[in-house]
PDB file of C-alpha atoms in Angstrom:
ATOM      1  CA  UNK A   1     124.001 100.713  83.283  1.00 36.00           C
ATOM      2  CA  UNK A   2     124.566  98.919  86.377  1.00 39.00           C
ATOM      3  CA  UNK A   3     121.596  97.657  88.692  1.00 37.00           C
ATOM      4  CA  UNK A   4     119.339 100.454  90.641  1.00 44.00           C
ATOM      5  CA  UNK A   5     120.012  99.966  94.183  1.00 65.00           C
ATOM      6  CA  UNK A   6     117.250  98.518  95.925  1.00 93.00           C
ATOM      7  CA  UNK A   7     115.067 100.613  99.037  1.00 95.00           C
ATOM      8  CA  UNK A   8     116.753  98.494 101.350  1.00 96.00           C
ATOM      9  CA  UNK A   9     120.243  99.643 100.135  1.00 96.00           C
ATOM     10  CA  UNK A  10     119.622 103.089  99.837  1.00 96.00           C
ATOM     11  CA  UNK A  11     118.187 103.085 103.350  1.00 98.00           C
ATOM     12  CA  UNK A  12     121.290 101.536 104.527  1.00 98.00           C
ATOM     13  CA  UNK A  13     123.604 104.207 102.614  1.00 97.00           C
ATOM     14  CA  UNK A  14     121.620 106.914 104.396  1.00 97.00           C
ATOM     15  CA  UNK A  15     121.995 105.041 108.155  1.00 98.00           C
ATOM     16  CA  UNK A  16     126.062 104.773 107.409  1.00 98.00           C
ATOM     17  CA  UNK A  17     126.232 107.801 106.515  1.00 97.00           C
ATOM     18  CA  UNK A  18     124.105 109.395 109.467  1.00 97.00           C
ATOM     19  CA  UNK A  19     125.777 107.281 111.798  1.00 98.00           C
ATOM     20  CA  UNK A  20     128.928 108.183 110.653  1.00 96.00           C
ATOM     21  CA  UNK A  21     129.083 111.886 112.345  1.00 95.00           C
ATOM     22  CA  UNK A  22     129.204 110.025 115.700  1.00 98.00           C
ATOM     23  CA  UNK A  23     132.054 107.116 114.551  1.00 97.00           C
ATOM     24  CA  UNK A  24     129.927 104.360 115.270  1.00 97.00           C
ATOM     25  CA  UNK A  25     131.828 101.478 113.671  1.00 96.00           C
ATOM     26  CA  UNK A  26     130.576  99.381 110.932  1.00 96.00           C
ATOM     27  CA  UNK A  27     129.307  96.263 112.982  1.00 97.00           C
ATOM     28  CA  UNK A  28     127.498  98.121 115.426  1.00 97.00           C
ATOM     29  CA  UNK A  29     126.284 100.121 112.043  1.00 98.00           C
ATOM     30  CA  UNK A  30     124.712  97.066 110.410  1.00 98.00           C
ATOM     31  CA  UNK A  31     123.134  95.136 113.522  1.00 98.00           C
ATOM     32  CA  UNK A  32     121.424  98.420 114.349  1.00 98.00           C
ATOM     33  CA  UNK A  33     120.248  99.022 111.093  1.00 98.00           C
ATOM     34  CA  UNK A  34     118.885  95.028 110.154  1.00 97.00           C
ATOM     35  CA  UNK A  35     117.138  95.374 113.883  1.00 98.00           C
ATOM     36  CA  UNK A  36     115.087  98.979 112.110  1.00 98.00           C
ATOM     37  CA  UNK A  37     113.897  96.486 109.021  1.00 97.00           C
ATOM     38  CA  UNK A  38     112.655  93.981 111.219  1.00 97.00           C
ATOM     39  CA  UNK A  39     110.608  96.479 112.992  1.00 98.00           C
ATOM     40  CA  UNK A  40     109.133  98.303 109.876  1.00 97.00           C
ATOM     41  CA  UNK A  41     108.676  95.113 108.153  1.00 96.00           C
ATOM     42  CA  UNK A  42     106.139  93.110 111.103  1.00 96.00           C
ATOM     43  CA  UNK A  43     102.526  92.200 109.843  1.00 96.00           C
ATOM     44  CA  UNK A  44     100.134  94.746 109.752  1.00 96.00           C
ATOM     45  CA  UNK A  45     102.083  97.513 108.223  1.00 98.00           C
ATOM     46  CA  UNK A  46     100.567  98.845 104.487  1.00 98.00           C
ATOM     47  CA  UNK A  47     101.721 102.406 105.433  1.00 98.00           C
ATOM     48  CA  UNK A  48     104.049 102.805 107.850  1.00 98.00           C
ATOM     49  CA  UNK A  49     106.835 101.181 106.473  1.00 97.00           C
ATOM     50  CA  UNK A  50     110.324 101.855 105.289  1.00 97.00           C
ATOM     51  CA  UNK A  51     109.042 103.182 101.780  1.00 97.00           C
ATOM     52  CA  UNK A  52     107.479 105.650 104.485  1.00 98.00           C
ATOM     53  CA  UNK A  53     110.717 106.317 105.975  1.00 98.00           C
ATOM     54  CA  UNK A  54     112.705 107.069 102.725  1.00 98.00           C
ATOM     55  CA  UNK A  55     109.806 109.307 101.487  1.00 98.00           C
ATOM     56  CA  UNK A  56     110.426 111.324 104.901  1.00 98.00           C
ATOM     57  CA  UNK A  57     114.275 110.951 104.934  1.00 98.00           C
ATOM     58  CA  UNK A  58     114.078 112.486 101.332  1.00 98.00           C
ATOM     59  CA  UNK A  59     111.364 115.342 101.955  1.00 98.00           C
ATOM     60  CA  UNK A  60     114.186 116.502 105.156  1.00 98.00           C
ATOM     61  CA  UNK A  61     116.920 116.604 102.318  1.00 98.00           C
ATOM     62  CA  UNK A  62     115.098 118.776 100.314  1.00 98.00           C
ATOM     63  CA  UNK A  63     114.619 120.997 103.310  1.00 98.00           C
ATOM     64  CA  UNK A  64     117.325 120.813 105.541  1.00 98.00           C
ATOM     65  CA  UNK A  65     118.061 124.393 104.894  1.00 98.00           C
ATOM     66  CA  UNK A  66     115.462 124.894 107.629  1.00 98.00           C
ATOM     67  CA  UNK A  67     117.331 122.903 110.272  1.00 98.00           C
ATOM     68  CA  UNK A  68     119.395 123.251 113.379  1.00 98.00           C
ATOM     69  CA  UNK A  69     120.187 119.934 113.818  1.00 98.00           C
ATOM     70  CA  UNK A  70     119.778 117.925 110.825  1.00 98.00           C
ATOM     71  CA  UNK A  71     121.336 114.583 112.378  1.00 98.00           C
ATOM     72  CA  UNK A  72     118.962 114.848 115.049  1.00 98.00           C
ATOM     73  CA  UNK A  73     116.199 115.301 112.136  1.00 98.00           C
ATOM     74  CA  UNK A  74     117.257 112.603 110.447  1.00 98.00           C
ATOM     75  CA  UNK A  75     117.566 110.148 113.348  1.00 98.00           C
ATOM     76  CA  UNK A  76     113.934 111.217 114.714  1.00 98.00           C
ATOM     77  CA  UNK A  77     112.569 110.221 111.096  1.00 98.00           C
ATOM     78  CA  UNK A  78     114.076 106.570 111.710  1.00 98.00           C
ATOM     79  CA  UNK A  79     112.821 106.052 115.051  1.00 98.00           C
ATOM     80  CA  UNK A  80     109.232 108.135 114.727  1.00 98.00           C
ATOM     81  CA  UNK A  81     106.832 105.053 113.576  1.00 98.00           C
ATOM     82  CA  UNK A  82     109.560 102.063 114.767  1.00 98.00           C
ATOM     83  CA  UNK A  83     106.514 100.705 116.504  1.00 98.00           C
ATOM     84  CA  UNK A  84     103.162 101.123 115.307  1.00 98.00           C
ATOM     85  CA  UNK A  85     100.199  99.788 117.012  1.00 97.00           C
ATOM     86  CA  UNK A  86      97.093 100.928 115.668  1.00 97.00           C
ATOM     87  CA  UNK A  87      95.096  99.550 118.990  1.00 96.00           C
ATOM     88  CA  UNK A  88      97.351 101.669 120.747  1.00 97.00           C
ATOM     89  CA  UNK A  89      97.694 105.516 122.181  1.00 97.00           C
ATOM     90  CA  UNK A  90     101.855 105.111 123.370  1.00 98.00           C
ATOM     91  CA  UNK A  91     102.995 104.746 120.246  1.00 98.00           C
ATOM     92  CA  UNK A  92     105.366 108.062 119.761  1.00 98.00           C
ATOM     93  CA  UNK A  93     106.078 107.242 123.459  1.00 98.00           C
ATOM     94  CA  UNK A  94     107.554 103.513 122.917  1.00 98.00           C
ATOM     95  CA  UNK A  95     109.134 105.018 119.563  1.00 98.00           C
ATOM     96  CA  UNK A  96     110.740 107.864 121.845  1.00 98.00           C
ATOM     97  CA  UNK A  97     111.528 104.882 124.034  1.00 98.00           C
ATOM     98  CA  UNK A  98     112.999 102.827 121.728  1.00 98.00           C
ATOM     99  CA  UNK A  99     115.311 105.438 119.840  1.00 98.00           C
ATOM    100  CA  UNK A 100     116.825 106.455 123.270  1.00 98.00           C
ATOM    101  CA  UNK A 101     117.676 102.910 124.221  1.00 98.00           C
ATOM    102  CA  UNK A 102     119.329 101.876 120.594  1.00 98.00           C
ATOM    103  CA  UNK A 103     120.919 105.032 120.150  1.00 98.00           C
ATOM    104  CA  UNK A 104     122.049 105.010 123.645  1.00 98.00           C
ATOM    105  CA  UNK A 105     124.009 101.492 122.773  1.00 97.00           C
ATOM    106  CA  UNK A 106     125.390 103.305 119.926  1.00 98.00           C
ATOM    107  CA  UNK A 107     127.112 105.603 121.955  1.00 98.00           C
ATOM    108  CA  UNK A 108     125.326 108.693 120.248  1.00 98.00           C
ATOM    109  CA  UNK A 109     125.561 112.002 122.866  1.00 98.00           C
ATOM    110  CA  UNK A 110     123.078 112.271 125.290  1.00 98.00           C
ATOM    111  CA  UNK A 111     122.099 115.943 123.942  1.00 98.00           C
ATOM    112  CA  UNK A 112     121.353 114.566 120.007  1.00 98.00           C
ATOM    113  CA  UNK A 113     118.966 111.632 122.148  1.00 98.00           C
ATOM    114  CA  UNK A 114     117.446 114.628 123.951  1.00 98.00           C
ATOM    115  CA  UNK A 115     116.716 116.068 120.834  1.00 98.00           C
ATOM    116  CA  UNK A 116     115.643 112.895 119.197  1.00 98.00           C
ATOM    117  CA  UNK A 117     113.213 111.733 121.741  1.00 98.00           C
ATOM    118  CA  UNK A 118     111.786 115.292 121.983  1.00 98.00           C
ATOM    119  CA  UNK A 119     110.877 115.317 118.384  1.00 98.00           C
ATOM    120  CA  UNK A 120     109.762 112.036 117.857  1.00 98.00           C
ATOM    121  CA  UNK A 121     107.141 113.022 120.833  1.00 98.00           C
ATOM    122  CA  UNK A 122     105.800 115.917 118.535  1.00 98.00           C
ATOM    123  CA  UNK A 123     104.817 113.639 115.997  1.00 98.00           C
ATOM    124  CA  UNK A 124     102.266 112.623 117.953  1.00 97.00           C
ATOM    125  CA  UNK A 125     100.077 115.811 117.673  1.00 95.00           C
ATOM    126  CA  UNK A 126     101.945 117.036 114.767  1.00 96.00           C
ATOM    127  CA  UNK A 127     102.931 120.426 116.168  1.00 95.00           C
ATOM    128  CA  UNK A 128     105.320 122.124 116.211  1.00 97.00           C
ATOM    129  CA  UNK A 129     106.375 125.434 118.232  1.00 96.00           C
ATOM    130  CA  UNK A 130     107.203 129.183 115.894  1.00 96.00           C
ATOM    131  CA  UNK A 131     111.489 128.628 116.702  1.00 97.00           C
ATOM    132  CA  UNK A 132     111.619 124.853 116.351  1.00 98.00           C
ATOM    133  CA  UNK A 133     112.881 124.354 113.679  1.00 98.00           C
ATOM    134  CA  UNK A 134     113.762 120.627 113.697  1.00 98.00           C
ATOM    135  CA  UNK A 135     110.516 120.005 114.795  1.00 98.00           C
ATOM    136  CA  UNK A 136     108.790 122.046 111.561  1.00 98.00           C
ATOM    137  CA  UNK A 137     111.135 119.953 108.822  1.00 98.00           C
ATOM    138  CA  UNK A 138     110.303 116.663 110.497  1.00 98.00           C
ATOM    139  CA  UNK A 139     106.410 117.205 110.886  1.00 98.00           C
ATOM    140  CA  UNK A 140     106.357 118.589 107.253  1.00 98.00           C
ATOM    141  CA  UNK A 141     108.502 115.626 106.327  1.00 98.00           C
ATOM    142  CA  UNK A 142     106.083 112.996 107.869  1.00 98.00           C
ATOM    143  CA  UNK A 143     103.082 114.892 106.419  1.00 98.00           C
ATOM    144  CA  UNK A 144     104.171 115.423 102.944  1.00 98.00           C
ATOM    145  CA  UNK A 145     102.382 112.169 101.645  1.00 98.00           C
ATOM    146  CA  UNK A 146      99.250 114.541 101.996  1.00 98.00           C
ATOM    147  CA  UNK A 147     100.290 116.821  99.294  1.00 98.00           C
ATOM    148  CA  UNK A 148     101.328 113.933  96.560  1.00 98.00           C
ATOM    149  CA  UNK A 149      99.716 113.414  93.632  1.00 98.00           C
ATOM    150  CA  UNK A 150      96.156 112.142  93.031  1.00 96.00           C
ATOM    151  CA  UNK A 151      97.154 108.574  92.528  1.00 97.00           C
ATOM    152  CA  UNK A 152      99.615 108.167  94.919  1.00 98.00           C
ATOM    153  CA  UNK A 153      97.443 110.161  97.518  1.00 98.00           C
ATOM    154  CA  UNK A 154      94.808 107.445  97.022  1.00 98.00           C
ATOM    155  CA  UNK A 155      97.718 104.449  97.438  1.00 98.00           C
ATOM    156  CA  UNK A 156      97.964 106.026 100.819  1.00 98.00           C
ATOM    157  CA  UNK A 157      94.500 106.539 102.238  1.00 98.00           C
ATOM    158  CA  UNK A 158      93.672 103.072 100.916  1.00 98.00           C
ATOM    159  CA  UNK A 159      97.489 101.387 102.522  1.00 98.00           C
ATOM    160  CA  UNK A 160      95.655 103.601 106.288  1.00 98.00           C
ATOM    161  CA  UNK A 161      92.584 101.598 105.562  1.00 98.00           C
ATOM    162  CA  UNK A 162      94.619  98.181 105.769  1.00 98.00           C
ATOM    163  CA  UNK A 163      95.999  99.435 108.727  1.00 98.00           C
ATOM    164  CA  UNK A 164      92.849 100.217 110.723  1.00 98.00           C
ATOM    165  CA  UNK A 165      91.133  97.037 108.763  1.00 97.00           C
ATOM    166  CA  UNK A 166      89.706  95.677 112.170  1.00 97.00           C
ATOM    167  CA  UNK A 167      87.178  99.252 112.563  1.00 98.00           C
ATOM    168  CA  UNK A 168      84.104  98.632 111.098  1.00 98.00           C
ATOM    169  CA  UNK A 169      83.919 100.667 107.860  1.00 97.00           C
ATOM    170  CA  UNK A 170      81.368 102.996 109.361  1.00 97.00           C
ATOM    171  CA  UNK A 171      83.118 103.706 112.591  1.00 98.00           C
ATOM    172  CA  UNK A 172      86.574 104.467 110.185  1.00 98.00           C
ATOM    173  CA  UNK A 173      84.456 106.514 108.359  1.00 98.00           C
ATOM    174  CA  UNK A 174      83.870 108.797 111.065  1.00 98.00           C
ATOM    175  CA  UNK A 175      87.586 108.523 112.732  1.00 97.00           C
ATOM    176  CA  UNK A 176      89.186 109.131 109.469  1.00 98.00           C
ATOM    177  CA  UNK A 177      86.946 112.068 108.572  1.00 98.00           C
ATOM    178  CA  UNK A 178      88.090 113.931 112.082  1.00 98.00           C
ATOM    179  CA  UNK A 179      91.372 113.198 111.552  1.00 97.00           C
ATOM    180  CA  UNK A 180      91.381 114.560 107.948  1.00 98.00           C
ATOM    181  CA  UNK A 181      88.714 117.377 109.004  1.00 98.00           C
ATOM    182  CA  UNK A 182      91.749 118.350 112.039  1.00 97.00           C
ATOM    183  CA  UNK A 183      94.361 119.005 108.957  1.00 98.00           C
ATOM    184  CA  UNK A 184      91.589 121.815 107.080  1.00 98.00           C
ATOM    185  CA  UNK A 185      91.172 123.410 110.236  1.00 98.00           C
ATOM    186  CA  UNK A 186      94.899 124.856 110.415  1.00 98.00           C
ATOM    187  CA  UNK A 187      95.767 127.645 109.615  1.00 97.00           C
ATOM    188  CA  UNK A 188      98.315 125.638 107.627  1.00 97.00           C
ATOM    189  CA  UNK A 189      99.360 122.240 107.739  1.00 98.00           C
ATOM    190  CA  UNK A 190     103.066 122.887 106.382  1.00 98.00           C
ATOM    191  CA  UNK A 191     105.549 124.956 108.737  1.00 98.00           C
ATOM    192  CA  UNK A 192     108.993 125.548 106.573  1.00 98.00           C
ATOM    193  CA  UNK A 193     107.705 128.320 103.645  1.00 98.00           C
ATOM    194  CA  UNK A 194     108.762 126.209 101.179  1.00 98.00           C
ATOM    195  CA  UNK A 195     106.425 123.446 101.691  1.00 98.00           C
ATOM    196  CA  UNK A 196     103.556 125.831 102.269  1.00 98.00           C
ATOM    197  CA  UNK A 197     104.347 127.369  98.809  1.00 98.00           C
ATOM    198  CA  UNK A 198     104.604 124.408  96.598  1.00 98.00           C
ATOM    199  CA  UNK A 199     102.538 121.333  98.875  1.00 98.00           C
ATOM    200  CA  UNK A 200      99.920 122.963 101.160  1.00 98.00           C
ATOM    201  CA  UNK A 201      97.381 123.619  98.096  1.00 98.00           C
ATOM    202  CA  UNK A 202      97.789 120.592  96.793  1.00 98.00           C
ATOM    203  CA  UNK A 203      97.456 119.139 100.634  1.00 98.00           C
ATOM    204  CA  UNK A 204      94.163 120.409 100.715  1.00 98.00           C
ATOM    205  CA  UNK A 205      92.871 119.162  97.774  1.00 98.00           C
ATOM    206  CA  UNK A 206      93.779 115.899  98.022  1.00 98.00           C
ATOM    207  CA  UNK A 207      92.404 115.685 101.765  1.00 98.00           C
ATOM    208  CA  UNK A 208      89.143 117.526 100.868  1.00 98.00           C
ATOM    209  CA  UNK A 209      88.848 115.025  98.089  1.00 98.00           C
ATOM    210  CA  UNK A 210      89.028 112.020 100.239  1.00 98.00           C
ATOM    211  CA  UNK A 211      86.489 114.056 102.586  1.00 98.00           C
ATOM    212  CA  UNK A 212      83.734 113.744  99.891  1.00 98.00           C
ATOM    213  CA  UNK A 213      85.009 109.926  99.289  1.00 97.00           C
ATOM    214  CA  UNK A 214      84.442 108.857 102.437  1.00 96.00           C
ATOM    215  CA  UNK A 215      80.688 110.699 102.799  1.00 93.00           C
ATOM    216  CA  UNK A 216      80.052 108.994  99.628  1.00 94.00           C
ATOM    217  CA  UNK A 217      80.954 105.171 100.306  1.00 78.00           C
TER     218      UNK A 217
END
C-alpha cells in the first residue's frame, strides 16, 4: 500500500476539483489555495482549523442530496471561519469579505459570490430559512461536531476552551453555557432530515453532557 495522503493533500484535491467547474487554471488554483492554509493555520486556532474544514467539506458530501448549489456550498465551507477572532463580533462579515474578494480574483461568477457571501453570513446565527436549502446543508455541516462521539465531542469543547483561553474560567463558564443552552432550546438543531434522524439525539446528549460539566468544574 502506498502512503495515505496527508489533510493537506486531500484538502487540496477537493479545492482543484471545486475550482475546476469555473476553469480556473492550475497556478491561480494553488496560490489561492496555500493563501487558505496560511489563514487556518495562524496562532490561536485549536478548533477552527482545516481539520474543521474537511470535517464540514465531508458532512456536505454526505448530504449534498439536499442542495441547490453544491459549489456554492462547498466554497462557503472554505471561506466561513477564514478569519477567526475570538475578541471579535465581524467575523462572518470579514469571512464574507474575504471570500468575495479571492473568489472575485478567481474569476468565479458574480451570482455563485452572491450566494457564497450570503451563506457564509448565516453562519453567524446559524439559521437558516424553511426553502434554503444551501443554507440548511452548510449550517448542519458546520454543526455536526456537536453530534460526534463522546471522545471526540470532548476534543472539541476542550480545542473552544484554548480558543477563548484569555476569559476567566468563570466568565467562560457562563458564555459557554448560553451558547450551548441556545442549541437545547430549538426545536431542532439539524435542518436536512437526515441529520435530524441519525445526529440530533446524539447532539443533545453530548451538549447536555457538557452542560452538567461545566456546572460542575
Amino acid at each position: 500500500m502506498g502512503t495515505p495522503e496527508n489533510l493537506t493533500d486531500i484538502l487540496f484535491s477537493s479545492w482543484r476539483y471545486t475550482l475546476q467547474a469555473f476553469n480556473v487554471d492550475q497556478v491561480t488554483t494553488e496560490k489561492a489555495f496555500t493563501e487558505l492554509v496560511v489563514a487556518y493555520s495562524t496562532p490561536g486556532r485549536y478548533y477552527h482549523t482545516l481539520k474543521h474544514i474537511h470535517h464540514v467539506l465531508s458532512t456536505i458530501e454526505t448530504l449534498q442530496a439536499y442542495s441547490k448549489d453544491l459549489a456554492a456550498v462547498q466554497l462557503a465551507a472554505w471561506f466561513h471561519d477564514v478569519v477567526y477572532d475570538t475578541q471579535a463580533q465581524d467575523n462572518e462579515e470579514k469571512s464574507a469579505d474575504y471570500a468575495s474578494q479571492l473568489l472575485s480574483s478567481l474569476g468565479i461568477p458574480d451570482s455563485t459570490i452572491v450566494t457564497v457571501t450570503r451563506l457564509i453570513l448565516n453562519t453567524k446565527h446559524h439559521e437558516a430559512a424553511v426553502d434554503d436549502y444551501d443554507s440548511q446543508v452548510l449550517l448542519d455541516a458546520d454543526l455536526a461536531i456537536l453530534a460526534a462521539n463522546p471522545v471526540q465531542y470532548q476534543e472539541y469543547a476542550d480545542a473552544i476552551r484554548l480558543e477563548y483561553n484569555w476569559i476567566p474560567e468563570a466568565e467562560y463558564i457562563v458564555g459557554r453555557r448560553r451558547v450551548l443552552e441556545r442549541f437545547l432550546q430549538r426545536e431542532r438543531i439539524y435542518f436536512t432530515a437526515l441529520m435530524f434522524e441519525v445526529a440530533e439525539q446524539s447532539a443533545r446528549d453530548n451538549i447536555q453532557r457538557e452542560i452538567q460539566s461545566l456546572l460542575s468544574s
